[in-house]
């Protein structure tokens, strides 16, 4: 890995800039091992760096570690195929901006037993993971649960969780006001999603807010020992929730995406019936989600509780989509 | 002084799903009534702001909009009107269309009204009850006065007569557009009319300037950093200049402006508000009244100039013909709807002192004007010169440090300091350390009206001006207004459009920052 040459190039670029204003305030480190994911990551990080000027260091696990590419003064790509953990850490230490926080985006399968992840995340102020990018199943989420269990101090955020915000808000709206009493009387939850992590997070979020504990792969129990059946269905596009349906003994509460994917339609039937309502989805892009991770992940107790609850669901048996 | 805390939680958090949830939008149900809904402010600013909030998912799902104005519309034709205005004034990627527009449109209704007829307010009451039943707006009513100010008292009176001043099931709030009065007496009269019906915690006096992101950043700059507060006082600060300059003339507002002038239009509200933010002590919390208490304390520490001192503490001007950006422009007296012998000032500069332990002896120079070389709003804090000079060549001029908080057009912060010029000699010259919000965060701030309407729905009065501050601001400028009004300025027009302002401003203070 030729980061000595890279440093030289960066120095030259800085000299070319002369005395102009230097505004980068973060070092964003990206690690990926899939070319297609790498292309996506480049695009998203460009957007993010345009908003939050940053030194960007991309470790490209698809390219030989002899290759490097420098763009402008703050964009560095290094081949990382075959690079060991110590080498990556050495490169990061050489290239990071002094005094600026390091944000690590780890976009590769497996974190628990990967030395490279351990080394790169050691100094990161925020680690951004995406448990549903690599596959639609729950393996990556499982690994995250285990890793965070062993390293509770890790300042990690998961894009799969962060993209749920419009759905959390929509489900919460269904129970604002008098309807909140129905939360104590729920009998079933059904979540339809194109990939497992988002569905498990949403279920975990509900469980953590309402004190539910999983007792089997299809059943939760409430603090008052009521049983709540749950089901996760694989439906629609990956990484997108399609529908959340909660049923109480008297009413049914449904949040469902419209066919164009632009709005969430909220409906309540039964004794609490209400006219349908509608909310713009405003799906934030990955760049915006990473930004949110950077700004909030360290104190997001709701995420931590949701992750733990999703882990508990996984532990009693994987719900079959 | 009103009791704290002012920020009332609108709903007791009984929905456990809300705990810790990021604030994605406003949840408080509400019917917003816009008085003057066929007017310019509504179509250009308020309607686009509300629709943009809808597109961003910021509006509560239980929301309805009621237009109330003289122009005859029914619900359907008012919706068409709104659609046309949104088509005109929303950016290309936010034009009204599809299910989101349809969902918004069905929440729009209209009451054709005479503001002096209680029957129309009773019709409004029926409409609001209908909204409560149909859209779940829960008896929460936001009344937005977007009419010309002379109509405000009528509206308020009839709201009371129709029983719309309160609702047994929800809250009632009234948003009052600036100007709040045209002088101290009229402001007090207006306040009397409003407070006879609404308590202070239901009154939202809007000054959209306060909704601008950089104005809010003043508090962050001062109180989220440790390096500024120790030197933010008379021991280190030489003077503070607050400028709000425009290159535009009066445009289509000649009629209004000719009865107002720069002192009323800008200094009494926007500029004095900036002064309060820059000079206030640290509030004990971010609650609305904690901040507003501190702002009021600053204003109450400013002694209004004695009539005899007005000429030595202020300067006024009126623009004549000149050039802006290389283009010739007419003088103020040639503008549409302006009297050909107008005595109205288009430029005002004032020197004030905050008589407090922190600021004793530090002059605050405020200026605002039209047809100045460029649009700029900024606060410049000039620090005292070094106490002893031992460095630099004898011919070098050592400038004082200046911290500039730039509000418009390039939001940011700039610090001027002295540095050694590279080379064998010990030459010193000024250099600048610049921070721009545009490059530092790369974000476009949401328009001020979106923020302020959202805050009003949520019951957060932080960015709205409290009566005591409005009254005090009028008290500060009243002696100047009185002297100016009673003294015709035979030198008018006394500055050319595109120049730095009148010579009298230079006499008041020779070191104004160049525009």
PDB file of C-alpha atoms in Angstrom, chain A residues 21 23 25 50-53 165-166 168-169 171-173 175-177 180 183 205-206 209-210 258 260 262-263 266 275-280 282 291-292 300 302, chain B residues 11 14-27 54-62 99-100 103 106-107 133-135 434 438-443:
ATOM      1  CA  UNK A  21      -9.592  28.482   2.928  1.00  0.00           C
ATOM      2  CA  UNK A  23     -12.701  23.743   5.531  1.00  0.00           C
ATOM      3  CA  UNK A  25     -13.782  19.010   9.429  1.00  0.00           C
ATOM      4  CA  UNK A  50     -20.212  18.201  -0.408  1.00  0.00           C
ATOM      5  CA  UNK A  51     -22.339  18.976   2.622  1.00  0.00           C
ATOM      6  CA  UNK A  52     -19.801  18.314   5.341  1.00  0.00           C
ATOM      7  CA  UNK A  53     -16.374  19.038   3.832  1.00  0.00           C
ATOM      8  CA  UNK A 165     -37.596   7.074  10.928  1.00  0.00           C
ATOM      9  CA  UNK A 166     -40.635   7.859   8.719  1.00  0.00           C
ATOM     10  CA  UNK A 168     -41.525   5.018  13.411  1.00  0.00           C
ATOM     11  CA  UNK A 169     -43.145   8.419  13.122  1.00  0.00           C
ATOM     12  CA  UNK A 171     -46.698   4.176  13.601  1.00  0.00           C
ATOM     13  CA  UNK A 172     -46.416   6.623  16.504  1.00  0.00           C
ATOM     14  CA  UNK A 173     -49.006   8.881  14.865  1.00  0.00           C
ATOM     15  CA  UNK A 175     -51.336   5.952  18.611  1.00  0.00           C
ATOM     16  CA  UNK A 176     -51.233   9.652  19.417  1.00  0.00           C
ATOM     17  CA  UNK A 177     -53.958  10.892  21.727  1.00  0.00           C
ATOM     18  CA  UNK A 180     -52.409   5.309  22.936  1.00  0.00           C
ATOM     19  CA  UNK A 183     -51.068  -0.066  22.770  1.00  0.00           C
ATOM     20  CA  UNK A 205     -38.311  -0.788  18.446  1.00  0.00           C
ATOM     21  CA  UNK A 206     -41.950  -1.612  19.251  1.00  0.00           C
ATOM     22  CA  UNK A 209     -40.931   0.835  23.771  1.00  0.00           C
ATOM     23  CA  UNK A 210     -43.741  -1.378  25.000  1.00  0.00           C
ATOM     24  CA  UNK A 258     -48.651   3.744  -1.527  1.00  0.00           C
ATOM     25  CA  UNK A 260     -45.618   4.912  -5.934  1.00  0.00           C
ATOM     26  CA  UNK A 262     -44.166   8.410  -2.062  1.00  0.00           C
ATOM     27  CA  UNK A 263     -46.542   8.370   0.857  1.00  0.00           C
ATOM     28  CA  UNK A 266     -52.440   5.533   7.700  1.00  0.00           C
ATOM     29  CA  UNK A 275     -60.580   8.848   8.185  1.00  0.00           C
ATOM     30  CA  UNK A 276     -57.451   7.743   6.331  1.00  0.00           C
ATOM     31  CA  UNK A 277     -54.441   9.994   6.688  1.00  0.00           C
ATOM     32  CA  UNK A 278     -51.393  10.353   4.548  1.00  0.00           C
ATOM     33  CA  UNK A 279     -47.777  11.326   5.132  1.00  0.00           C
ATOM     34  CA  UNK A 280     -44.970  12.059   2.739  1.00  0.00           C
ATOM     35  CA  UNK A 282     -39.331  11.611   2.318  1.00  0.00           C
ATOM     36  CA  UNK A 291     -25.149  12.395   8.296  1.00  0.00           C
ATOM     37  CA  UNK A 292     -27.807  11.549  10.862  1.00  0.00           C
ATOM     38  CA  UNK A 300     -29.252   7.129  20.551  1.00  0.00           C
ATOM     39  CA  UNK A 302     -33.666   4.097  21.403  1.00  0.00           C
TER      40      UNK A 302
ATOM     41  CA  UNK B  11     -49.430  17.120  24.983  1.00  0.00           C
ATOM     42  CA  UNK B  14     -48.710   9.378  26.940  1.00  0.00           C
ATOM     43  CA  UNK B  15     -47.758   7.651  23.723  1.00  0.00           C
ATOM     44  CA  UNK B  16     -44.737   5.528  24.693  1.00  0.00           C
ATOM     45  CA  UNK B  17     -43.775   5.173  21.049  1.00  0.00           C
ATOM     46  CA  UNK B  18     -42.853   8.856  21.013  1.00  0.00           C
ATOM     47  CA  UNK B  19     -40.241   8.632  23.745  1.00  0.00           C
ATOM     48  CA  UNK B  20     -36.820   9.279  22.244  1.00  0.00           C
ATOM     49  CA  UNK B  21     -38.124   9.402  18.702  1.00  0.00           C
ATOM     50  CA  UNK B  22     -36.296  11.868  16.467  1.00  0.00           C
ATOM     51  CA  UNK B  23     -38.553  14.823  15.743  1.00  0.00           C
ATOM     52  CA  UNK B  24     -39.600  14.097  12.198  1.00  0.00           C
ATOM     53  CA  UNK B  25     -42.511  16.455  12.214  1.00  0.00           C
ATOM     54  CA  UNK B  26     -45.045  18.363  14.226  1.00  0.00           C
ATOM     55  CA  UNK B  27     -47.596  16.177  15.952  1.00  0.00           C
ATOM     56  CA  UNK B  54     -46.512  19.348   4.158  1.00  0.00           C
ATOM     57  CA  UNK B  55     -44.099  17.947   1.562  1.00  0.00           C
ATOM     58  CA  UNK B  56     -41.390  17.543   4.172  1.00  0.00           C
ATOM     59  CA  UNK B  57     -43.770  15.685   6.476  1.00  0.00           C
ATOM     60  CA  UNK B  58     -43.508  18.504   9.022  1.00  0.00           C
ATOM     61  CA  UNK B  59     -47.206  19.288   9.305  1.00  0.00           C
ATOM     62  CA  UNK B  60     -49.340  17.334  11.724  1.00  0.00           C
ATOM     63  CA  UNK B  61     -51.517  14.723  10.019  1.00  0.00           C
ATOM     64  CA  UNK B  62     -54.453  16.341  11.785  1.00  0.00           C
ATOM     65  CA  UNK B  99     -51.716  12.405  -3.883  1.00  0.00           C
ATOM     66  CA  UNK B 100     -49.750  14.784  -1.675  1.00  0.00           C
ATOM     67  CA  UNK B 103     -54.355  15.331   0.539  1.00  0.00           C
ATOM     68  CA  UNK B 106     -58.913  18.536   0.820  1.00  0.00           C
ATOM     69  CA  UNK B 107     -57.821  20.247   4.054  1.00  0.00           C
ATOM     70  CA  UNK B 133     -64.744  16.638  13.482  1.00  0.00           C
ATOM     71  CA  UNK B 134     -63.446  15.853  10.008  1.00  0.00           C
ATOM     72  CA  UNK B 135     -59.674  16.158  10.406  1.00  0.00           C
ATOM     73  CA  UNK B 434     -13.400  33.061   7.359  1.00  0.00           C
ATOM     74  CA  UNK B 438     -22.442  27.416   2.965  1.00  0.00           C
ATOM     75  CA  UNK B 439     -19.126  25.602   2.706  1.00  0.00           C
ATOM     76  CA  UNK B 440     -18.920  24.514   6.315  1.00  0.00           C
ATOM     77  CA  UNK B 441     -22.247  22.721   6.301  1.00  0.00           C
ATOM     78  CA  UNK B 442     -23.259  22.871   2.648  1.00  0.00           C
ATOM     79  CA  UNK B 443     -26.892  23.164   3.599  1.00  0.00           C
TER      80      UNK B 443
END
